[in-house]
Amino acid sequence: MVDFDVALLSVLRELAERGSVTAVAAATHRTPSAVSQQLRTLQRQAGVPLVERVGRGVRLTESGRVLAGLAGGVATALAAVDAAWDDHLGGAGGTVDLAVFPSAAELLLPGLLTRMRAHPEIDLVLSDVDVDQEGFAPLTADHDVVVGHRPDGALPADRAAVETVPLLREPLDVALPLDHPLADRDRIGIEDVVGETWIGVPAAYPIDRVLIAIADASDAPPEVAYRTIHLPVIEALVAAGHGIALVPRYTSRTRAPGRFRMATLADVRAGRRIEALARPDRAVRPAVRTVLEALVAEATAVTT
């Protein structure tokens, strides 16, 4: 039986998730030489090569990948013990770092913060993030909870590495200038928007994936005049007559009256799944569970 050092296992896990010794060193407040030394020590304990040189960096061997996966299970088991002890002592306090992208923050944060007033023992630290669809799961290495989104039909994050808590499905509607020829219609079809100028989000962002699906269904590439990550800017450009856009229904509807029209898109299921992501070893913490439960409750409230 190999007597692994748990602390060294965590370093290997970090390497698997972050991809380089330098990144691990920065995240764990160590020097790169210290990280390399710890990896060599763990390799001696394992008795097999765990990393191999590739150019100026390293990568995990097959044994290294297996052990890194097991290290995640060890971290979760230890965290579960800590959580059970905290429950026994009646404490669910501590700091929870929540990362959320801007339009979900608009929708969920006001109510979430109100709910968290009932838990003064929890210090909720907020981080504003916005990344492409594949970028949310990696953020769980640096944040306790990450609120991300993906378009309908896209696969969720790797469930072995990240726990996913569904929050809500938000339909995407077409936003139109008030004087647009289609502005008097509640539903519009794909054929109606062929040839329109679009205001979009950056490529590979979830809403852009839906726009591509619309283009595929119509066999006509969309003409995207402007791209921005800021939903209020997208709405302002639509309101000023510079194009049409896909906008999230619950988030945009309060700003639409008198500025732009929102219509349901027929023929294609257009929506985004908003989810809370967390490493399994962090998700078992009582304080993190409390935040996740509050997010679920608030998501239910804003959709009903």
PDB file of C-alpha atoms in Angstrom:
ATOM      1  CA  MET A   1       0.000   0.000   0.000  1.00  0.00           C
ATOM      2  CA  VAL A   2       1.340   3.396  -1.027  1.00  0.00           C
ATOM      3  CA  ASP A   3       1.271   6.067   1.695  1.00  0.00           C
ATOM      4  CA  PHE A   4       0.524   9.140  -0.412  1.00  0.00           C
ATOM      5  CA  ASP A   5       0.960  12.621   0.974  1.00  0.00           C
ATOM      6  CA  VAL A   6      -2.473  14.242   0.594  1.00  0.00           C
ATOM      7  CA  ALA A   7      -0.966  17.703   0.142  1.00  0.00           C
ATOM      8  CA  LEU A   8       1.137  16.442  -2.760  1.00  0.00           C
ATOM      9  CA  LEU A   9      -1.910  14.821  -4.346  1.00  0.00           C
ATOM     10  CA  SER A  10      -3.553  18.223  -4.399  1.00  0.00           C
ATOM     11  CA  VAL A  11      -0.580  19.636  -6.316  1.00  0.00           C
ATOM     12  CA  LEU A  12      -0.964  16.920  -8.956  1.00  0.00           C
ATOM     13  CA  ARG A  13      -4.667  17.661  -9.217  1.00  0.00           C
ATOM     14  CA  GLU A  14      -3.923  21.345  -9.714  1.00  0.00           C
ATOM     15  CA  LEU A  15      -1.486  20.480 -12.490  1.00  0.00           C
ATOM     16  CA  ALA A  16      -4.139  18.380 -14.212  1.00  0.00           C
ATOM     17  CA  GLU A  17      -6.602  21.281 -14.114  1.00  0.00           C
ATOM     18  CA  ARG A  18      -4.275  24.209 -14.790  1.00  0.00           C
ATOM     19  CA  GLY A  19      -1.913  22.629 -17.279  1.00  0.00           C
ATOM     20  CA  SER A  20       1.433  24.058 -16.233  1.00  0.00           C
ATOM     21  CA  VAL A  21       3.784  24.211 -13.259  1.00  0.00           C
ATOM     22  CA  THR A  22       3.840  27.996 -13.531  1.00  0.00           C
ATOM     23  CA  ALA A  23       0.048  28.213 -13.312  1.00  0.00           C
ATOM     24  CA  VAL A  24      -0.013  25.872 -10.318  1.00  0.00           C
ATOM     25  CA  ALA A  25       2.675  27.925  -8.591  1.00  0.00           C
ATOM     26  CA  ALA A  26       0.732  31.166  -9.115  1.00  0.00           C
ATOM     27  CA  ALA A  27      -2.539  29.652  -7.884  1.00  0.00           C
ATOM     28  CA  THR A  28      -1.052  28.004  -4.802  1.00  0.00           C
ATOM     29  CA  HIS A  29       1.368  30.807  -3.881  1.00  0.00           C
ATOM     30  CA  ARG A  30       4.446  28.636  -4.343  1.00  0.00           C
ATOM     31  CA  THR A  31       7.502  29.005  -6.524  1.00  0.00           C
ATOM     32  CA  PRO A  32       7.693  26.886  -9.704  1.00  0.00           C
ATOM     33  CA  SER A  33      10.760  25.127  -8.287  1.00  0.00           C
ATOM     34  CA  ALA A  34       8.818  24.223  -5.129  1.00  0.00           C
ATOM     35  CA  VAL A  35       5.971  22.776  -7.209  1.00  0.00           C
ATOM     36  CA  SER A  36       8.428  20.764  -9.299  1.00  0.00           C
ATOM     37  CA  GLN A  37      10.077  19.434  -6.149  1.00  0.00           C
ATOM     38  CA  GLN A  38       6.714  18.370  -4.720  1.00  0.00           C
ATOM     39  CA  LEU A  39       5.828  16.582  -7.952  1.00  0.00           C
ATOM     40  CA  ARG A  40       9.138  14.702  -7.838  1.00  0.00           C
ATOM     41  CA  THR A  41       8.457  13.689  -4.233  1.00  0.00           C
ATOM     42  CA  LEU A  42       4.989  12.395  -5.166  1.00  0.00           C
ATOM     43  CA  GLN A  43       6.466  10.557  -8.129  1.00  0.00           C
ATOM     44  CA  ARG A  44       8.884   8.759  -5.799  1.00  0.00           C
ATOM     45  CA  GLN A  45       5.964   7.801  -3.556  1.00  0.00           C
ATOM     46  CA  ALA A  46       3.989   6.474  -6.539  1.00  0.00           C
ATOM     47  CA  GLY A  47       6.927   4.531  -7.944  1.00  0.00           C
ATOM     48  CA  VAL A  48       6.011   5.378 -11.556  1.00  0.00           C
ATOM     49  CA  PRO A  49       6.456   8.467 -13.755  1.00  0.00           C
ATOM     50  CA  LEU A  50       3.602  10.922 -13.249  1.00  0.00           C
ATOM     51  CA  VAL A  51       4.805  13.769 -15.493  1.00  0.00           C
ATOM     52  CA  GLU A  52       6.937  13.955 -18.611  1.00  0.00           C
ATOM     53  CA  ARG A  53       8.760  16.766 -20.364  1.00  0.00           C
ATOM     54  CA  VAL A  54       7.120  18.398 -23.386  1.00  0.00           C
ATOM     55  CA  GLY A  55       9.143  21.257 -24.815  1.00  0.00           C
ATOM     56  CA  ARG A  56       9.705  23.731 -21.981  1.00  0.00           C
ATOM     57  CA  GLY A  57       6.818  22.386 -19.922  1.00  0.00           C
ATOM     58  CA  VAL A  58       5.444  19.113 -18.583  1.00  0.00           C
ATOM     59  CA  ARG A  59       2.344  17.018 -19.049  1.00  0.00           C
ATOM     60  CA  LEU A  60       0.812  14.178 -17.085  1.00  0.00           C
ATOM     61  CA  THR A  61       1.530  10.593 -18.038  1.00  0.00           C
ATOM     62  CA  GLU A  62      -1.319   8.089 -18.135  1.00  0.00           C
ATOM     63  CA  SER A  63      -0.514   7.153 -14.526  1.00  0.00           C
ATOM     64  CA  GLY A  64      -0.417  10.831 -13.644  1.00  0.00           C
ATOM     65  CA  ARG A  65      -3.896  11.390 -15.101  1.00  0.00           C
ATOM     66  CA  VAL A  66      -5.290   8.405 -13.197  1.00  0.00           C
ATOM     67  CA  LEU A  67      -3.761   9.548  -9.913  1.00  0.00           C
ATOM     68  CA  ALA A  68      -4.940  13.130 -10.467  1.00  0.00           C
ATOM     69  CA  GLY A  69      -8.490  11.832 -10.885  1.00  0.00           C
ATOM     70  CA  LEU A  70      -8.169   9.823  -7.676  1.00  0.00           C
ATOM     71  CA  ALA A  71      -6.814  12.921  -5.949  1.00  0.00           C
ATOM     72  CA  GLY A  72     -10.097  14.679  -6.672  1.00  0.00           C
ATOM     73  CA  GLY A  73     -11.961  11.878  -4.924  1.00  0.00           C
ATOM     74  CA  VAL A  74      -9.633  12.101  -1.931  1.00  0.00           C
ATOM     75  CA  ALA A  75     -10.197  15.869  -1.690  1.00  0.00           C
ATOM     76  CA  THR A  76     -13.972  15.379  -1.838  1.00  0.00           C
ATOM     77  CA  ALA A  77     -13.897  12.673   0.848  1.00  0.00           C
ATOM     78  CA  LEU A  78     -11.840  14.863   3.181  1.00  0.00           C
ATOM     79  CA  ALA A  79     -14.112  17.825   2.523  1.00  0.00           C
ATOM     80  CA  ALA A  80     -17.145  15.672   3.311  1.00  0.00           C
ATOM     81  CA  VAL A  81     -15.602  14.786   6.685  1.00  0.00           C
ATOM     82  CA  ASP A  82     -15.012  18.476   7.414  1.00  0.00           C
ATOM     83  CA  ALA A  83     -18.567  19.292   6.333  1.00  0.00           C
ATOM     84  CA  ALA A  84     -20.072  16.587   8.534  1.00  0.00           C
ATOM     85  CA  TRP A  85     -18.086  17.872  11.501  1.00  0.00           C
ATOM     86  CA  ASP A  86     -19.194  21.447  10.805  1.00  0.00           C
ATOM     87  CA  ASP A  87     -22.797  20.245  10.682  1.00  0.00           C
ATOM     88  CA  HIS A  88     -22.296  18.476  13.994  1.00  0.00           C
ATOM     89  CA  LEU A  89     -20.983  21.684  15.541  1.00  0.00           C
ATOM     90  CA  GLY A  90     -23.847  23.634  14.030  1.00  0.00           C
ATOM     91  CA  GLY A  91     -21.649  25.913  11.976  1.00  0.00           C
ATOM     92  CA  ALA A  92     -22.117  26.733   8.303  1.00  0.00           C
ATOM     93  CA  GLY A  93     -20.082  29.903   8.177  1.00  0.00           C
ATOM     94  CA  GLY A  94     -17.078  31.018   6.232  1.00  0.00           C
ATOM     95  CA  THR A  95     -16.278  32.738   2.963  1.00  0.00           C
ATOM     96  CA  VAL A  96     -17.875  31.666  -0.310  1.00  0.00           C
ATOM     97  CA  ASP A  97     -16.419  33.047  -3.531  1.00  0.00           C
ATOM     98  CA  LEU A  98     -19.160  33.349  -6.163  1.00  0.00           C
ATOM     99  CA  ALA A  99     -18.290  34.096  -9.808  1.00  0.00           C
ATOM    100  CA  VAL A 100     -21.187  35.114 -12.042  1.00  0.00           C
ATOM    101  CA  PHE A 101     -21.471  36.476 -15.570  1.00  0.00           C
ATOM    102  CA  PRO A 102     -23.100  39.908 -15.951  1.00  0.00           C
ATOM    103  CA  SER A 103     -26.559  39.120 -17.315  1.00  0.00           C
ATOM    104  CA  ALA A 104     -27.074  36.339 -14.756  1.00  0.00           C
ATOM    105  CA  ALA A 105     -25.928  38.796 -12.102  1.00  0.00           C
ATOM    106  CA  GLU A 106     -28.644  41.207 -13.229  1.00  0.00           C
ATOM    107  CA  LEU A 107     -31.230  38.467 -12.967  1.00  0.00           C
ATOM    108  CA  LEU A 108     -30.175  36.664  -9.793  1.00  0.00           C
ATOM    109  CA  LEU A 109     -27.893  38.764  -7.602  1.00  0.00           C
ATOM    110  CA  PRO A 110     -30.355  41.277  -6.121  1.00  0.00           C
ATOM    111  CA  GLY A 111     -32.619  38.532  -4.797  1.00  0.00           C
ATOM    112  CA  LEU A 112     -29.722  36.279  -3.833  1.00  0.00           C
ATOM    113  CA  LEU A 113     -28.149  38.970  -1.661  1.00  0.00           C
ATOM    114  CA  THR A 114     -31.502  39.568  -0.012  1.00  0.00           C
ATOM    115  CA  ARG A 115     -31.780  35.852   0.777  1.00  0.00           C
ATOM    116  CA  MET A 116     -28.237  35.745   2.145  1.00  0.00           C
ATOM    117  CA  ARG A 117     -29.145  38.332   4.799  1.00  0.00           C
ATOM    118  CA  ALA A 118     -30.592  35.359   6.673  1.00  0.00           C
ATOM    119  CA  HIS A 119     -27.055  33.902   6.836  1.00  0.00           C
ATOM    120  CA  PRO A 120     -24.798  36.607   8.311  1.00  0.00           C
ATOM    121  CA  GLU A 121     -22.253  33.910   9.197  1.00  0.00           C
ATOM    122  CA  ILE A 122     -21.465  33.528   5.483  1.00  0.00           C
ATOM    123  CA  ASP A 123     -19.225  36.099   3.797  1.00  0.00           C
ATOM    124  CA  LEU A 124     -20.230  36.090   0.125  1.00  0.00           C
ATOM    125  CA  VAL A 125     -17.445  37.430  -2.117  1.00  0.00           C
ATOM    126  CA  LEU A 126     -18.574  38.307  -5.643  1.00  0.00           C
ATOM    127  CA  SER A 127     -16.502  38.094  -8.817  1.00  0.00           C
ATOM    128  CA  ASP A 128     -17.677  39.429 -12.182  1.00  0.00           C
ATOM    129  CA  VAL A 129     -16.663  37.076 -15.012  1.00  0.00           C
ATOM    130  CA  ASP A 130     -17.646  36.549 -18.625  1.00  0.00           C
ATOM    131  CA  VAL A 131     -16.052  33.825 -20.723  1.00  0.00           C
ATOM    132  CA  ASP A 132     -16.966  31.611 -23.640  1.00  0.00           C
ATOM    133  CA  GLN A 133     -19.010  28.459 -23.148  1.00  0.00           C
ATOM    134  CA  GLU A 134     -16.012  26.224 -22.424  1.00  0.00           C
ATOM    135  CA  GLY A 135     -14.485  28.672 -19.958  1.00  0.00           C
ATOM    136  CA  PHE A 136     -16.908  28.368 -17.043  1.00  0.00           C
ATOM    137  CA  ALA A 137     -15.935  24.928 -15.687  1.00  0.00           C
ATOM    138  CA  PRO A 138     -12.197  25.777 -15.403  1.00  0.00           C
ATOM    139  CA  LEU A 139     -13.134  28.791 -13.249  1.00  0.00           C
ATOM    140  CA  THR A 140     -14.186  26.383 -10.475  1.00  0.00           C
ATOM    141  CA  ALA A 141     -10.487  25.934  -9.698  1.00  0.00           C
ATOM    142  CA  ASP A 142     -10.428  29.524  -8.409  1.00  0.00           C
ATOM    143  CA  HIS A 143     -13.996  30.087  -7.179  1.00  0.00           C
ATOM    144  CA  ASP A 144     -16.264  28.135  -4.840  1.00  0.00           C
ATOM    145  CA  VAL A 145     -19.308  28.570  -7.090  1.00  0.00           C
ATOM    146  CA  VAL A 146     -19.409  29.633 -10.739  1.00  0.00           C
ATOM    147  CA  VAL A 147     -22.667  30.625 -12.425  1.00  0.00           C
ATOM    148  CA  GLY A 148     -22.329  29.777 -16.104  1.00  0.00           C
ATOM    149  CA  HIS A 149     -24.588  29.133 -19.075  1.00  0.00           C
ATOM    150  CA  ARG A 150     -24.770  26.988 -22.184  1.00  0.00           C
ATOM    151  CA  PRO A 151     -27.193  26.888 -25.121  1.00  0.00           C
ATOM    152  CA  ASP A 152     -29.922  24.296 -25.493  1.00  0.00           C
ATOM    153  CA  GLY A 153     -28.448  21.023 -26.706  1.00  0.00           C
ATOM    154  CA  ALA A 154     -24.892  21.676 -25.519  1.00  0.00           C
ATOM    155  CA  LEU A 155     -23.440  19.106 -23.149  1.00  0.00           C
ATOM    156  CA  PRO A 156     -22.947  20.073 -19.487  1.00  0.00           C
ATOM    157  CA  ALA A 157     -19.527  20.188 -17.854  1.00  0.00           C
ATOM    158  CA  ASP A 158     -17.716  16.945 -16.990  1.00  0.00           C
ATOM    159  CA  ARG A 159     -19.753  15.658 -14.049  1.00  0.00           C
ATOM    160  CA  ALA A 160     -16.801  13.742 -12.647  1.00  0.00           C
ATOM    161  CA  ALA A 161     -14.809  16.944 -12.202  1.00  0.00           C
ATOM    162  CA  VAL A 162     -17.551  19.526 -11.622  1.00  0.00           C
ATOM    163  CA  GLU A 163     -20.883  19.321  -9.833  1.00  0.00           C
ATOM    164  CA  THR A 164     -23.622  21.027 -11.844  1.00  0.00           C
ATOM    165  CA  VAL A 165     -26.720  22.491 -10.168  1.00  0.00           C
ATOM    166  CA  PRO A 166     -29.412  23.499 -12.714  1.00  0.00           C
ATOM    167  CA  LEU A 167     -30.859  26.929 -11.994  1.00  0.00           C
ATOM    168  CA  LEU A 168     -33.142  27.821 -14.882  1.00  0.00           C
ATOM    169  CA  ARG A 169     -33.732  27.707 -18.599  1.00  0.00           C
ATOM    170  CA  GLU A 170     -34.070  31.213 -20.031  1.00  0.00           C
ATOM    171  CA  PRO A 171     -35.702  31.487 -23.466  1.00  0.00           C
ATOM    172  CA  LEU A 172     -34.014  33.732 -26.003  1.00  0.00           C
ATOM    173  CA  ASP A 173     -36.293  36.189 -27.801  1.00  0.00           C
ATOM    174  CA  VAL A 174     -35.645  38.384 -30.813  1.00  0.00           C
ATOM    175  CA  ALA A 175     -35.260  42.051 -29.901  1.00  0.00           C
ATOM    176  CA  LEU A 176     -36.414  44.454 -32.631  1.00  0.00           C
ATOM    177  CA  PRO A 177     -36.445  48.244 -32.970  1.00  0.00           C
ATOM    178  CA  LEU A 178     -39.910  49.685 -32.323  1.00  0.00           C
ATOM    179  CA  ASP A 179     -40.255  50.797 -35.972  1.00  0.00           C
ATOM    180  CA  HIS A 180     -39.128  47.458 -37.441  1.00  0.00           C
ATOM    181  CA  PRO A 181     -41.597  45.874 -39.909  1.00  0.00           C
ATOM    182  CA  LEU A 182     -41.827  42.793 -37.651  1.00  0.00           C
ATOM    183  CA  ALA A 183     -42.292  44.738 -34.408  1.00  0.00           C
ATOM    184  CA  ASP A 184     -46.064  44.203 -34.341  1.00  0.00           C
ATOM    185  CA  ARG A 185     -45.736  40.402 -34.251  1.00  0.00           C
ATOM    186  CA  ASP A 186     -45.505  38.222 -31.139  1.00  0.00           C
ATOM    187  CA  ARG A 187     -43.875  35.326 -33.012  1.00  0.00           C
ATOM    188  CA  ILE A 188     -41.521  35.421 -35.964  1.00  0.00           C
ATOM    189  CA  GLY A 189     -40.056  32.585 -37.982  1.00  0.00           C
ATOM    190  CA  ILE A 190     -36.514  31.905 -39.087  1.00  0.00           C
ATOM    191  CA  GLU A 191     -37.405  32.851 -42.648  1.00  0.00           C
ATOM    192  CA  ASP A 192     -38.471  36.291 -41.405  1.00  0.00           C
ATOM    193  CA  VAL A 193     -35.000  37.171 -40.100  1.00  0.00           C
ATOM    194  CA  VAL A 194     -32.944  35.956 -43.080  1.00  0.00           C
ATOM    195  CA  GLY A 195     -30.861  38.880 -44.302  1.00  0.00           C
ATOM    196  CA  GLU A 196     -31.319  40.930 -41.128  1.00  0.00           C
ATOM    197  CA  THR A 197     -28.395  42.731 -39.506  1.00  0.00           C
ATOM    198  CA  TRP A 198     -27.654  41.266 -36.081  1.00  0.00           C
ATOM    199  CA  ILE A 199     -26.128  42.644 -32.913  1.00  0.00           C
ATOM    200  CA  GLY A 200     -24.329  39.705 -31.323  1.00  0.00           C
ATOM    201  CA  VAL A 201     -22.042  38.432 -28.606  1.00  0.00           C
ATOM    202  CA  PRO A 202     -18.474  37.208 -29.208  1.00  0.00           C
ATOM    203  CA  ALA A 203     -18.039  33.996 -31.165  1.00  0.00           C
ATOM    204  CA  ALA A 204     -18.246  30.798 -29.068  1.00  0.00           C
ATOM    205  CA  TYR A 205     -20.352  32.474 -26.386  1.00  0.00           C
ATOM    206  CA  PRO A 206     -23.563  30.541 -25.670  1.00  0.00           C
ATOM    207  CA  ILE A 207     -25.976  32.986 -27.330  1.00  0.00           C
ATOM    208  CA  ASP A 208     -23.781  33.039 -30.439  1.00  0.00           C
ATOM    209  CA  ARG A 209     -24.154  29.241 -30.662  1.00  0.00           C
ATOM    210  CA  VAL A 210     -27.931  29.743 -30.900  1.00  0.00           C
ATOM    211  CA  LEU A 211     -27.509  32.343 -33.640  1.00  0.00           C
ATOM    212  CA  ILE A 212     -25.381  29.846 -35.566  1.00  0.00           C
ATOM    213  CA  ALA A 213     -28.127  27.225 -35.147  1.00  0.00           C
ATOM    214  CA  ILE A 214     -30.623  29.691 -36.637  1.00  0.00           C
ATOM    215  CA  ALA A 215     -28.256  30.298 -39.527  1.00  0.00           C
ATOM    216  CA  ASP A 216     -27.854  26.567 -40.096  1.00  0.00           C
ATOM    217  CA  ALA A 217     -31.630  26.103 -40.145  1.00  0.00           C
ATOM    218  CA  SER A 218     -32.045  28.860 -42.728  1.00  0.00           C
ATOM    219  CA  ASP A 219     -28.894  27.946 -44.688  1.00  0.00           C
ATOM    220  CA  ALA A 220     -27.916  31.626 -44.620  1.00  0.00           C
ATOM    221  CA  PRO A 221     -24.957  32.953 -42.587  1.00  0.00           C
ATOM    222  CA  PRO A 222     -25.941  35.775 -40.230  1.00  0.00           C
ATOM    223  CA  GLU A 223     -24.664  39.274 -40.857  1.00  0.00           C
ATOM    224  CA  VAL A 224     -23.347  40.394 -37.466  1.00  0.00           C
ATOM    225  CA  ALA A 225     -22.571  44.106 -37.471  1.00  0.00           C
ATOM    226  CA  TYR A 226     -21.374  44.465 -33.872  1.00  0.00           C
ATOM    227  CA  ARG A 227     -20.389  42.093 -31.078  1.00  0.00           C
ATOM    228  CA  THR A 228     -20.238  42.891 -27.381  1.00  0.00           C
ATOM    229  CA  ILE A 229     -20.455  41.020 -24.091  1.00  0.00           C
ATOM    230  CA  HIS A 230     -22.613  43.746 -22.538  1.00  0.00           C
ATOM    231  CA  LEU A 231     -26.355  43.056 -22.770  1.00  0.00           C
ATOM    232  CA  PRO A 232     -27.429  46.682 -22.073  1.00  0.00           C
ATOM    233  CA  VAL A 233     -25.226  47.794 -24.991  1.00  0.00           C
ATOM    234  CA  ILE A 234     -26.847  45.195 -27.265  1.00  0.00           C
ATOM    235  CA  GLU A 235     -30.287  46.461 -26.205  1.00  0.00           C
ATOM    236  CA  ALA A 236     -29.271  50.097 -26.771  1.00  0.00           C
ATOM    237  CA  LEU A 237     -28.033  49.328 -30.287  1.00  0.00           C
ATOM    238  CA  VAL A 238     -31.283  47.546 -31.106  1.00  0.00           C
ATOM    239  CA  ALA A 239     -33.337  50.405 -29.664  1.00  0.00           C
ATOM    240  CA  ALA A 240     -31.381  52.863 -31.845  1.00  0.00           C
ATOM    241  CA  GLY A 241     -32.201  50.860 -34.964  1.00  0.00           C
ATOM    242  CA  HIS A 242     -28.783  49.377 -35.690  1.00  0.00           C
ATOM    243  CA  GLY A 243     -29.996  45.774 -35.950  1.00  0.00           C
ATOM    244  CA  ILE A 244     -31.862  42.991 -34.224  1.00  0.00           C
ATOM    245  CA  ALA A 245     -30.549  40.647 -31.532  1.00  0.00           C
ATOM    246  CA  LEU A 246     -31.169  37.539 -29.479  1.00  0.00           C
ATOM    247  CA  VAL A 247     -31.750  38.567 -25.875  1.00  0.00           C
ATOM    248  CA  PRO A 248     -32.567  36.567 -22.720  1.00  0.00           C
ATOM    249  CA  ARG A 249     -36.278  36.899 -21.932  1.00  0.00           C
ATOM    250  CA  TYR A 250     -36.322  37.287 -18.156  1.00  0.00           C
ATOM    251  CA  THR A 251     -33.289  39.592 -18.063  1.00  0.00           C
ATOM    252  CA  SER A 252     -34.273  41.971 -20.872  1.00  0.00           C
ATOM    253  CA  ARG A 253     -38.041  42.199 -20.486  1.00  0.00           C
ATOM    254  CA  THR A 254     -37.987  44.891 -17.797  1.00  0.00           C
ATOM    255  CA  ARG A 255     -36.004  47.239 -20.060  1.00  0.00           C
ATOM    256  CA  ALA A 256     -37.938  46.585 -23.266  1.00  0.00           C
ATOM    257  CA  PRO A 257     -41.127  48.693 -22.862  1.00  0.00           C
ATOM    258  CA  GLY A 258     -40.900  51.895 -24.865  1.00  0.00           C
ATOM    259  CA  ARG A 259     -37.412  51.030 -26.180  1.00  0.00           C
ATOM    260  CA  PHE A 260     -37.562  47.809 -28.217  1.00  0.00           C
ATOM    261  CA  ARG A 261     -39.924  44.947 -28.986  1.00  0.00           C
ATOM    262  CA  MET A 262     -39.375  41.312 -27.993  1.00  0.00           C
ATOM    263  CA  ALA A 263     -40.815  38.490 -30.088  1.00  0.00           C
ATOM    264  CA  THR A 264     -40.721  34.733 -29.661  1.00  0.00           C
ATOM    265  CA  LEU A 265     -38.644  32.918 -32.266  1.00  0.00           C
ATOM    266  CA  ALA A 266     -40.574  30.102 -33.900  1.00  0.00           C
ATOM    267  CA  ASP A 267     -39.119  27.015 -35.646  1.00  0.00           C
ATOM    268  CA  VAL A 268     -36.064  26.668 -33.393  1.00  0.00           C
ATOM    269  CA  ARG A 269     -35.721  25.986 -29.673  1.00  0.00           C
ATOM    270  CA  ALA A 270     -33.768  29.039 -28.587  1.00  0.00           C
ATOM    271  CA  GLY A 271     -32.693  29.224 -24.971  1.00  0.00           C
ATOM    272  CA  ARG A 272     -29.824  29.061 -22.548  1.00  0.00           C
ATOM    273  CA  ARG A 273     -29.320  26.890 -19.475  1.00  0.00           C
ATOM    274  CA  ILE A 274     -28.043  28.810 -16.471  1.00  0.00           C
ATOM    275  CA  GLU A 275     -26.243  26.567 -13.982  1.00  0.00           C
ATOM    276  CA  ALA A 276     -24.150  26.760 -10.844  1.00  0.00           C
ATOM    277  CA  LEU A 277     -20.859  24.864 -11.070  1.00  0.00           C
ATOM    278  CA  ALA A 278     -18.610  23.795  -8.207  1.00  0.00           C
ATOM    279  CA  ARG A 279     -15.804  21.371  -7.529  1.00  0.00           C
ATOM    280  CA  PRO A 280     -17.254  18.372  -5.644  1.00  0.00           C
ATOM    281  CA  ASP A 281     -14.938  18.980  -2.675  1.00  0.00           C
ATOM    282  CA  ARG A 282     -16.212  22.553  -2.378  1.00  0.00           C
ATOM    283  CA  ALA A 283     -19.858  21.712  -3.051  1.00  0.00           C
ATOM    284  CA  VAL A 284     -20.038  19.624   0.154  1.00  0.00           C
ATOM    285  CA  ARG A 285     -19.135  22.590   2.382  1.00  0.00           C
ATOM    286  CA  PRO A 286     -22.186  23.712   4.398  1.00  0.00           C
ATOM    287  CA  ALA A 287     -21.663  27.376   3.473  1.00  0.00           C
ATOM    288  CA  VAL A 288     -21.402  26.542  -0.223  1.00  0.00           C
ATOM    289  CA  ARG A 289     -24.501  24.345  -0.018  1.00  0.00           C
ATOM    290  CA  THR A 290     -26.379  27.253   1.547  1.00  0.00           C
ATOM    291  CA  VAL A 291     -25.411  29.566  -1.333  1.00  0.00           C
ATOM    292  CA  LEU A 292     -26.383  26.929  -3.910  1.00  0.00           C
ATOM    293  CA  GLU A 293     -29.778  26.464  -2.256  1.00  0.00           C
ATOM    294  CA  ALA A 294     -30.344  30.224  -2.246  1.00  0.00           C
ATOM    295  CA  LEU A 295     -29.440  30.415  -5.946  1.00  0.00           C
ATOM    296  CA  VAL A 296     -31.936  27.660  -6.768  1.00  0.00           C
ATOM    297  CA  ALA A 297     -34.662  29.422  -4.770  1.00  0.00           C
ATOM    298  CA  GLU A 298     -33.984  32.761  -6.458  1.00  0.00           C
ATOM    299  CA  ALA A 299     -33.912  31.194  -9.945  1.00  0.00           C
ATOM    300  CA  THR A 300     -37.321  29.666  -9.231  1.00  0.00           C
ATOM    301  CA  ALA A 301     -38.635  33.036  -8.079  1.00  0.00           C
ATOM    302  CA  VAL A 302     -37.508  35.018 -11.136  1.00  0.00           C
ATOM    303  CA  THR A 303     -39.017  32.505 -13.558  1.00  0.00           C
ATOM    304  CA  THR A 304     -42.415  32.353 -11.875  1.00  0.00           C
TER     305      THR A 304
END
